[in-house]
């Protein structure tokens, strides 16, 4: 009998079946039954804690048990695992039962590849539904001739296949109990105790780092006490209290106060968690370098673009100074330190809108730009004071993923524009066309001279006059080809190393190390290839003079009309800030990341507003939370485990180090780099930066359900993965919802990439309209029950 713990009883009652099937011709019949059992309540059921205190000390713990082939070729390797555990469990010698008798009860067949009675947990799938947690399995057996209960726990050296529904087992619990025993001590009740503990993801994560059996047992005992404490507190009905305590719009400062009360108790742990704990220091260092490269290179690129757009009023130096100052302030004061802030592509576009408006109305650009920033900060503080961030509870995964995919498209478009510009300047310019004409003429001249000397002379004269025409740039086709190689090479190496953790090569620790440093390694390797190996090729360098001239903006140059006109742009910009900041924070605080310390939407909005007010006064560029950096930051600090469903493997976050150190260290590193950046920057080709853009665009699609459903449009139905929305939503409804998302994405792209600045001004308003569209329009096309299954509303 296989018991699945934690499933909705109503659902399982419908799915529960007793089936009889013939294994093979002339073979046996296999009787299988599934039924739900409750988690052990350590408060009401006192036997749970008693079992932990009594049985755990006498239990056998085997760490890093190897899955080795069995000596008997007719049986499975699972028998050798059970044999090893039984040898340790029965070593006391006070039991008369034989190993063969035990194994005949533990296994359900002679091949010994199928456990007779197991308990497993179920977990909620992505966005809903339930699936079996294959990371652990508990085998429970009643033995008539056994005198005492015996427990064995093994941590496998690698994920092990233990039969159907247990393909990726890391923890194996073996429980043997006498048949005639008190009802609270039966094999099933004992299994409930240990299964409740191993259903806790944080316990399994902690047990992975234990090095001795005593440490292993102590961690289990500690978790049992913590679960008991949580269950005791959970007896109070908190749901009504949360509804009553939710801040309302007419309760000024309520959301800010709640955010501070929620996050301040964890402030010092935000620093400690970056260095204390298994692999914490390693993760902190690798994530610091990831943030360093993923922030400084786009900042330099945006700085060059701003320099060209504004005639030097905003340049690379100003963007880097603003990044260091704003990034450090946010890292220290923010409520959610995992959010990454920087100048983004939408902000660069909005800066150009401000420039064009200033030119049309004759306003001085920099004072007008700074005034727009001050109005933006004013509106953001108003939003935070009156708790407008509570509207994000109406945000859903589809809205967040649509905007995230727009950013990925924007990064890809930027990279391809730069590539096309390189080919236009170096591969298809006037000089190259003249070379093609000369080459074609030289190829034809020999035959033409022999046939018609007059035509040959005329052609030579025409070509000579064309060659004398002035050209802007020389023909350097090798520059464009190298640009393409460096860009594609950077994204290829980065993604390959990022996915290296999924390969069987090297040890798991080395694979994880390479995956953590995927982006820095890719940038450094192809920078060396572009600037050292191909140093004869004349690549276009970045603009950076290293002169930091930061002064107060002369606001006195603005008229009263300009000040109030800036309020209009400031309001539009504040909506972009509000949506981008909150969507980024919502993706960081996603339930799938299992963060423990809570969110701080309102307070973070205040911090961002104050940062941008200071930046505006000094004429520095704006900054807010950025995608895809913020969710990728969480992934870099996370530990994961692999889960397999019907042959499909996926990585699930089990633990995230919620620390401020990575943001602080990366911005300090950027500040140090500014001192000698003018000497380093010539060795980093622009093509590597575009490869970095593509790398972030590609890795942002990992776990993106919208992208997965788009691929289903061109996927054979038999190959559909066992995702929750495929099981619970009709195919036509699922594709209808995906089509609506694609329409939303298309609308965003139209408004985001339009060449008319006044149309781009309403881009933030279009983004904000997706919230009412999700809740008022989509239910007219897809039933609400299917919408909640495929796209549950964020409640965080």
XYZ file of N, CA, C and O in Angstrom, residues 620-764:
580
model
N 21.947 63.206 -12.074
C 22.326 61.819 -12.331
C 21.106 61.042 -12.829
O 19.963 61.394 -12.520
N 21.303 59.987 -13.595
C 20.176 59.250 -14.183
C 19.343 58.514 -13.134
O 19.822 58.191 -12.052
N 18.074 58.255 -13.504
C 17.150 57.571 -12.607
C 17.519 56.093 -12.480
O 18.230 55.516 -13.316
N 16.961 55.432 -11.446
C 17.171 53.996 -11.259
C 16.012 53.410 -10.465
O 15.401 54.081 -9.635
N 15.681 52.164 -10.768
C 14.672 51.433 -9.999
C 14.956 49.941 -10.121
O 15.973 49.535 -10.713
N 14.085 49.123 -9.554
C 14.277 47.666 -9.603
C 14.312 47.209 -11.055
O 13.611 47.739 -11.919
N 15.122 46.205 -11.316
C 15.390 45.822 -12.695
C 15.099 44.337 -12.908
O 15.307 43.503 -12.027
N 14.570 44.052 -14.087
C 14.394 42.682 -14.565
C 15.349 42.478 -15.734
O 15.590 43.407 -16.505
N 15.905 41.265 -15.910
C 15.692 40.058 -15.091
C 16.691 39.915 -13.947
O 16.762 38.845 -13.343
N 17.470 40.959 -13.644
C 18.507 40.849 -12.626
C 17.958 40.400 -11.271
O 18.573 39.559 -10.591
N 16.813 40.971 -10.849
C 16.308 40.701 -9.498
C 15.956 39.231 -9.281
O 16.444 38.603 -8.334
N 15.107 38.611 -10.138
C 14.841 37.180 -9.935
C 16.072 36.305 -10.164
O 16.230 35.274 -9.498
N 16.969 36.708 -11.078
C 18.199 35.931 -11.272
C 19.101 36.025 -10.042
O 19.817 35.076 -9.717
N 19.065 37.161 -9.356
C 19.813 37.327 -8.108
C 19.360 36.289 -7.083
O 20.181 35.658 -6.396
N 18.044 36.084 -6.987
C 17.509 35.079 -6.061
C 17.982 33.690 -6.457
O 18.388 32.883 -5.604
N 17.935 33.391 -7.756
C 18.351 32.063 -8.212
C 19.820 31.797 -7.902
O 20.198 30.671 -7.562
N 20.650 32.832 -7.997
C 22.078 32.645 -7.711
C 22.321 32.331 -6.239
O 23.288 31.632 -5.906
N 21.477 32.835 -5.355
C 21.658 32.627 -3.917
C 20.893 31.407 -3.413
O 20.880 31.148 -2.206
N 20.272 30.665 -4.312
C 19.383 29.578 -3.911
C 20.071 28.228 -3.969
O 20.987 27.999 -4.769
N 19.611 27.324 -3.103
C 19.901 25.899 -3.215
C 18.677 25.241 -3.823
O 17.537 25.617 -3.521
N 18.896 24.241 -4.661
C 17.791 23.616 -5.383
C 17.864 22.103 -5.268
O 18.917 21.537 -4.974
N 16.722 21.460 -5.486
C 16.685 20.014 -5.603
C 15.901 19.654 -6.860
O 15.011 20.398 -7.279
N 16.248 18.531 -7.455
C 15.626 18.095 -8.703
C 14.439 17.199 -8.405
O 14.527 16.283 -7.593
N 13.323 17.489 -9.068
C 12.132 16.659 -8.925
C 11.725 16.137 -10.290
O 11.794 16.859 -11.290
N 11.295 14.889 -10.318
C 10.945 14.225 -11.570
C 9.474 13.861 -11.538
O 8.993 13.266 -10.569
N 8.744 14.238 -12.588
C 7.342 13.873 -12.730
C 7.136 13.283 -14.112
O 7.345 13.971 -15.119
N 6.760 12.010 -14.149
C 6.527 11.318 -15.421
C 7.698 11.478 -16.388
O 7.517 11.706 -17.584
N 8.895 11.396 -15.860
C 10.089 11.482 -16.687
C 10.575 12.880 -16.959
O 11.626 13.064 -17.578
N 9.858 13.922 -16.511
C 10.273 15.307 -16.704
C 10.919 15.821 -15.426
O 10.306 15.790 -14.356
N 12.146 16.285 -15.532
C 12.880 16.786 -14.365
C 12.805 18.305 -14.315
O 12.844 18.975 -15.348
N 12.665 18.841 -13.107
C 12.698 20.291 -12.925
C 13.374 20.603 -11.601
O 13.321 19.805 -10.652
N 14.027 21.750 -11.548
C 14.713 22.183 -10.337
C 13.772 23.034 -9.494
O 13.081 23.912 -10.016
N 13.785 22.771 -8.199
C 12.914 23.485 -7.263
C 13.786 24.136 -6.207
O 14.705 23.510 -5.661
N 13.522 25.408 -5.930
C 14.267 26.134 -4.897
C 13.883 25.590 -3.525
O 12.699 25.480 -3.190
N 14.872 25.246 -2.726
C 14.626 24.760 -1.371
C 15.031 25.774 -0.307
O 14.475 25.769 0.791
N 15.988 26.640 -0.628
C 16.477 27.577 0.374
C 17.167 28.736 -0.330
O 17.873 28.543 -1.321
N 16.939 29.953 0.157
C 17.560 31.155 -0.400
C 18.234 31.920 0.730
O 17.635 32.139 1.786
N 19.471 32.318 0.498
C 20.200 33.139 1.477
C 19.780 34.589 1.287
O 20.227 35.255 0.354
N 18.937 35.070 2.173
C 18.394 36.426 2.063
C 19.386 37.402 2.697
O 19.317 37.687 3.888
N 20.290 37.908 1.899
C 21.382 38.723 2.414
C 21.510 40.042 1.654
O 21.145 40.138 0.475
N 22.039 41.036 2.345
C 22.332 42.339 1.737
C 23.745 42.400 1.168
O 24.078 43.316 0.424
N 24.582 41.452 1.548
C 26.006 41.564 1.255
C 26.312 41.559 -0.236
O 27.214 42.248 -0.690
N 25.571 40.765 -1.015
C 25.880 40.662 -2.445
C 25.660 41.995 -3.153
O 26.480 42.414 -3.976
N 24.553 42.662 -2.827
C 24.300 43.980 -3.420
C 25.344 44.998 -2.959
O 25.832 45.816 -3.755
N 25.684 44.965 -1.667
C 26.672 45.909 -1.134
C 28.035 45.673 -1.763
O 28.693 46.607 -2.256
N 28.486 44.421 -1.765
C 29.823 44.106 -2.292
C 29.923 44.437 -3.779
O 30.951 44.960 -4.235
N 28.889 44.120 -4.556
C 28.965 44.364 -6.000
C 29.044 45.857 -6.304
O 29.804 46.276 -7.194
N 28.302 46.679 -5.572
C 28.362 48.125 -5.811
C 29.675 48.727 -5.326
O 30.195 49.662 -5.936
N 30.208 48.203 -4.218
C 31.542 48.655 -3.784
C 32.579 48.297 -4.837
O 33.475 49.094 -5.161
N 32.457 47.102 -5.408
C 33.393 46.662 -6.445
C 33.288 47.556 -7.681
O 34.307 47.885 -8.316
N 32.081 47.970 -8.029
C 31.904 48.897 -9.153
C 32.571 50.238 -8.847
O 33.231 50.839 -9.705
N 32.409 50.709 -7.601
C 33.040 51.967 -7.209
C 34.554 51.902 -7.288
O 35.209 52.850 -7.746
N 35.133 50.783 -6.868
C 36.590 50.616 -6.958
C 37.027 50.561 -8.422
O 38.043 51.159 -8.808
N 36.237 49.863 -9.233
C 36.581 49.720 -10.652
C 36.592 51.060 -11.363
O 37.362 51.266 -12.318
N 35.744 51.990 -10.926
C 35.693 53.309 -11.578
C 37.039 54.023 -11.555
O 37.335 54.841 -12.436
N 37.883 53.719 -10.565
C 39.169 54.408 -10.435
C 40.121 54.064 -11.571
O 40.963 54.872 -11.949
N 39.999 52.842 -12.095
C 40.907 52.447 -13.184
C 40.150 51.822 -14.350
O 40.710 51.049 -15.124
N 38.863 52.193 -14.481
C 38.045 51.624 -15.563
C 38.558 52.034 -16.936
O 38.454 51.270 -17.901
N 39.135 53.233 -17.036
C 39.622 53.685 -18.335
C 40.761 52.819 -18.857
O 41.049 52.808 -20.056
N 41.405 52.073 -17.970
C 42.492 51.182 -18.405
C 41.963 49.767 -18.712
O 42.594 49.014 -19.447
N 40.806 49.399 -18.113
C 40.242 48.053 -18.309
C 39.297 48.024 -19.501
O 39.279 47.057 -20.274
N 38.518 49.103 -19.655
C 37.436 49.100 -20.632
C 37.888 48.819 -22.065
O 37.148 48.156 -22.814
N 39.059 49.278 -22.500
C 39.473 48.956 -23.874
C 39.619 47.455 -24.140
O 39.636 47.045 -25.297
N 39.708 46.648 -23.093
C 39.873 45.204 -23.276
C 38.548 44.451 -23.226
O 38.542 43.222 -23.278
N 37.438 45.161 -23.108
C 36.122 44.513 -23.107
C 35.386 44.932 -24.376
O 34.912 46.060 -24.486
N 35.265 44.056 -25.364
C 34.580 44.415 -26.606
C 33.086 44.632 -26.372
O 32.480 44.029 -25.485
N 32.506 45.509 -27.170
C 31.071 45.750 -27.079
C 30.274 44.489 -27.395
O 29.166 44.294 -26.877
N 30.826 43.624 -28.228
C 30.123 42.391 -28.592
C 29.910 41.500 -27.374
O 28.899 40.796 -27.275
N 30.849 41.508 -26.437
C 30.699 40.710 -25.218
C 29.527 41.236 -24.397
O 28.775 40.460 -23.790
N 29.353 42.558 -24.366
C 28.210 43.136 -23.672
C 26.898 42.657 -24.293
O 25.949 42.305 -23.585
N 26.837 42.626 -25.622
C 25.620 42.144 -26.273
C 25.394 40.666 -25.990
O 24.247 40.217 -25.865
N 26.473 39.905 -25.882
C 26.334 38.512 -25.465
C 25.772 38.406 -24.065
O 24.969 37.514 -23.758
N 26.176 39.344 -23.183
C 25.633 39.378 -21.826
C 24.139 39.686 -21.854
O 23.352 39.087 -21.105
N 23.720 40.626 -22.706
C 22.288 40.919 -22.855
C 21.521 39.659 -23.257
O 20.467 39.348 -22.689
N 22.044 38.950 -24.245
C 21.363 37.733 -24.704
C 21.358 36.659 -23.619
O 20.381 35.922 -23.471
N 22.452 36.565 -22.849
C 22.523 35.588 -21.758
C 21.408 35.846 -20.742
O 20.707 34.917 -20.311
N 21.228 37.108 -20.350
C 20.187 37.423 -19.372
C 18.796 37.206 -19.962
O 17.870 36.786 -19.258
N 18.637 37.478 -21.257
C 17.345 37.248 -21.894
C 17.009 35.763 -21.933
O 15.866 35.365 -21.689
N 18.011 34.920 -22.218
C 17.775 33.472 -22.307
C 17.529 32.872 -20.927
O 16.564 32.116 -20.720
N 18.388 33.191 -19.959
C 18.240 32.589 -18.633
C 16.978 33.078 -17.932
O 16.467 32.390 -17.039
N 16.450 34.243 -18.311
C 15.200 34.725 -17.721
C 14.010 33.870 -18.154
O 12.953 33.911 -17.515
N 14.155 33.095 -19.224
C 13.072 32.239 -19.698
C 12.981 30.925 -18.928
O 11.996 30.201 -19.058
N 13.987 30.620 -18.103
C 13.961 29.382 -17.329
C 12.824 29.450 -16.307
O 12.765 30.373 -15.496
N 11.920 28.483 -16.353
C 10.796 28.467 -15.439
C 9.688 29.437 -15.818
O 8.749 29.623 -15.045
N 9.790 30.053 -17.004
C 8.788 31.004 -17.459
C 7.617 30.236 -18.077
O 7.741 29.653 -19.149
N 6.476 30.221 -17.389
C 5.347 29.413 -17.840
C 4.757 29.939 -19.141
O 4.268 29.163 -19.959
N 4.791 31.239 -19.349
C 4.286 31.786 -20.606
C 5.096 31.249 -21.779
O 4.538 30.823 -22.802
N 6.421 31.249 -21.639
C 7.278 30.725 -22.707
C 7.016 29.229 -22.910
O 6.974 28.749 -24.047
N 6.820 28.493 -21.814
C 6.536 27.060 -21.922
C 5.241 26.821 -22.694
O 5.162 25.933 -23.551
N 4.211 27.643 -22.391
C 2.926 27.442 -23.068
C 2.976 27.883 -24.520
O 2.256 27.340 -25.358
N 3.810 28.859 -24.832
C 3.980 29.248 -26.242
C 4.617 28.100 -27.029
O 4.206 27.800 -28.154
N 5.589 27.424 -26.423
C 6.209 26.283 -27.114
C 5.225 25.134 -27.299
O 5.365 24.347 -28.235
N 4.203 25.040 -26.423
C 3.213 23.975 -26.571
C 2.377 24.155 -27.836
O 1.804 23.189 -28.340
N 2.318 25.398 -28.339
C 1.554 25.649 -29.565
C 2.143 24.903 -30.748
O 1.432 24.624 -31.719
N 3.439 24.605 -30.693
C 4.105 23.899 -31.799
C 4.660 22.557 -31.327
O 5.580 22.022 -31.927
N 4.100 22.029 -30.223
C 4.572 20.756 -29.667
C 3.510 19.676 -29.878
O 2.310 19.941 -29.714
N 3.943 18.490 -30.231
C 3.026 17.358 -30.360
C 2.351 17.078 -29.022
O 2.983 17.088 -27.970
N 1.049 16.825 -29.046
C 0.294 16.681 -27.808
C 0.812 15.532 -26.947
O 0.793 15.610 -25.711
N 1.282 14.474 -27.567
C 1.785 13.333 -26.797
C 3.033 13.686 -26.002
O 3.376 12.984 -25.046
N 3.713 14.777 -26.394
C 4.945 15.177 -25.717
C 4.723 16.295 -24.710
O 5.682 16.850 -24.189
N 3.465 16.645 -24.416
C 3.191 17.694 -23.430
C 3.728 17.272 -22.064
O 3.551 16.130 -21.643
N 4.376 18.167 -21.342
C 4.858 17.831 -19.995
C 3.689 17.739 -19.016
O 2.626 18.303 -19.257
N 3.897 17.061 -17.882
C 2.798 16.879 -16.917
C 2.619 18.084 -15.997
O 2.598 17.950 -14.780
N 2.514 19.280 -16.573
C 2.329 20.477 -15.761
C 0.902 20.549 -15.228
O -0.023 19.963 -15.803
N 0.728 21.309 -14.135
C -0.580 21.364 -13.499
C -1.641 21.928 -14.432
O -2.778 21.462 -14.447
N -1.264 22.941 -15.253
C -2.277 23.569 -16.088
C -2.697 22.668 -17.236
O -3.789 22.813 -17.776
N -1.835 21.728 -17.618
C -2.209 20.772 -18.658
C -3.195 19.748 -18.102
O -4.099 19.291 -18.792
N -3.025 19.410 -16.823
C -3.909 18.437 -16.195
C -5.263 19.036 -15.835
O -6.283 18.344 -15.864
N -5.293 20.328 -15.506
C -6.492 20.912 -14.912
C -7.245 21.864 -15.828
O -8.336 22.297 -15.500
N -6.638 22.219 -16.967
C -7.260 23.193 -17.867
C -7.419 22.564 -19.249
O -6.465 21.976 -19.775
N -8.608 22.672 -19.858
C -8.770 22.154 -21.226
C -7.783 22.808 -22.181
O -7.445 23.985 -22.044
N -7.365 22.038 -23.158
C -6.322 22.515 -24.061
C -6.732 23.788 -24.780
O -5.931 24.733 -24.905
N -7.975 23.873 -25.227
C -8.411 25.071 -25.956
C -8.376 26.298 -25.054
O -7.960 27.386 -25.483
N -8.798 26.145 -23.790
C -8.774 27.270 -22.857
C -7.341 27.700 -22.557
O -7.042 28.890 -22.436
N -6.455 26.714 -22.445
C -5.051 27.022 -22.170
C -4.446 27.829 -23.322
O -3.764 28.847 -23.100
N -4.718 27.409 -24.552
C -4.167 28.124 -25.704
C -4.831 29.493 -25.873
O -4.187 30.450 -26.339
N -6.103 29.609 -25.488
C -6.772 30.918 -25.539
C -6.099 31.895 -24.586
O -5.845 33.055 -24.935
N -5.807 31.427 -23.382
C -5.138 32.278 -22.404
C -3.745 32.677 -22.898
O -3.340 33.838 -22.759
N -3.015 31.721 -23.471
C -1.683 32.027 -24.003
C -1.772 33.058 -25.123
O -0.944 33.977 -25.204
N -2.785 32.936 -25.976
C -2.955 33.909 -27.064
C -3.228 35.297 -26.503
O -2.720 36.306 -27.029
N -4.013 35.390 -25.418
C -4.277 36.692 -24.791
C -2.987 37.292 -24.235
O -2.759 38.506 -24.347
N -2.149 36.444 -23.633
C -0.859 36.933 -23.143
C 0.006 37.459 -24.281
O 0.690 38.478 -24.141
N -0.005 36.760 -25.415
C 0.788 37.194 -26.555
C 0.276 38.529 -27.095
O 1.074 39.374 -27.524
N -1.039 38.731 -27.061
C -1.595 40.021 -27.483
C -1.109 41.126 -26.547
O -0.710 42.214 -26.989
N -1.146 40.859 -25.226
C -0.638 41.840 -24.262
C 0.827 42.162 -24.526
O 1.243 43.336 -24.477
N 1.609 41.127 -24.798
C 3.035 41.334 -25.068
C 3.226 42.140 -26.350
O 4.094 43.027 -26.411
N 2.420 41.858 -27.350
C 2.514 42.603 -28.609
C 2.177 44.079 -28.390
O 2.851 44.971 -28.934
N 1.146 44.351 -27.579
C 0.775 45.740 -27.291
C 1.917 46.460 -26.568
O 2.247 47.611 -26.886
N 2.542 45.774 -25.606
C 3.684 46.365 -24.904
C 4.807 46.696 -25.878
O 5.422 47.767 -25.796
N 5.081 45.772 -26.788
C 6.166 46.005 -27.759
C 5.844 47.170 -28.687
O 6.725 47.957 -29.033
N 4.569 47.287 -29.100
C 4.180 48.384 -29.990
C 4.415 49.725 -29.310
O 5.001 50.653 -29.886
N 3.974 49.846 -28.038
C 4.140 51.108 -27.331
C 5.574 51.318 -26.863
O 6.036 52.450 -26.740
N 6.288 50.234 -26.588
C 7.654 50.362 -26.101
C 8.668 50.664 -27.181
O 9.670 51.345 -26.923
N 8.413 50.183 -28.412
C 9.397 50.341 -29.485
C 8.955 51.335 -30.552
O 9.625 51.483 -31.559
N 7.824 52.004 -30.341
C 7.379 52.978 -31.340
C 8.372 54.137 -31.435
O 8.958 54.552 -30.431
N 8.576 54.691 -32.629
C 9.537 55.801 -32.775
C 8.989 57.153 -32.323
O 9.743 58.116 -32.254
N 7.683 57.232 -31.987
C 7.088 58.513 -31.615
C 7.148 58.694 -30.101
O 6.547 57.916 -29.340
N 7.850 59.702 -29.615
C 8.053 59.854 -28.167
C 6.770 60.063 -27.383
O 6.643 59.596 -26.253
N 5.795 60.781 -27.954
C 4.575 61.062 -27.209
C 3.715 59.800 -27.041
O 2.886 59.728 -26.139
N 3.893 58.829 -27.923
C 3.218 57.536 -27.749
C 3.906 56.737 -26.637
O 3.253 56.076 -25.819
N 5.219 56.819 -26.589
C 5.961 56.101 -25.548
C 5.608 56.612 -24.152
O 5.761 55.883 -23.169
N 5.146 57.869 -24.054
C 4.817 58.423 -22.754
C 3.732 57.617 -22.048
O 3.707 57.539 -20.819
N 2.813 57.006 -22.802
C 1.713 56.279 -22.168
C 2.022 54.797 -22.002
O 1.164 54.028 -21.594
N 3.273 54.408 -22.312
C 3.674 53.014 -22.112
C 3.427 52.545 -20.677
O 2.886 51.455 -20.456
N 3.798 53.316 -19.630
C 3.528 52.860 -18.254
C 2.041 52.684 -17.973
O 1.648 51.788 -17.224
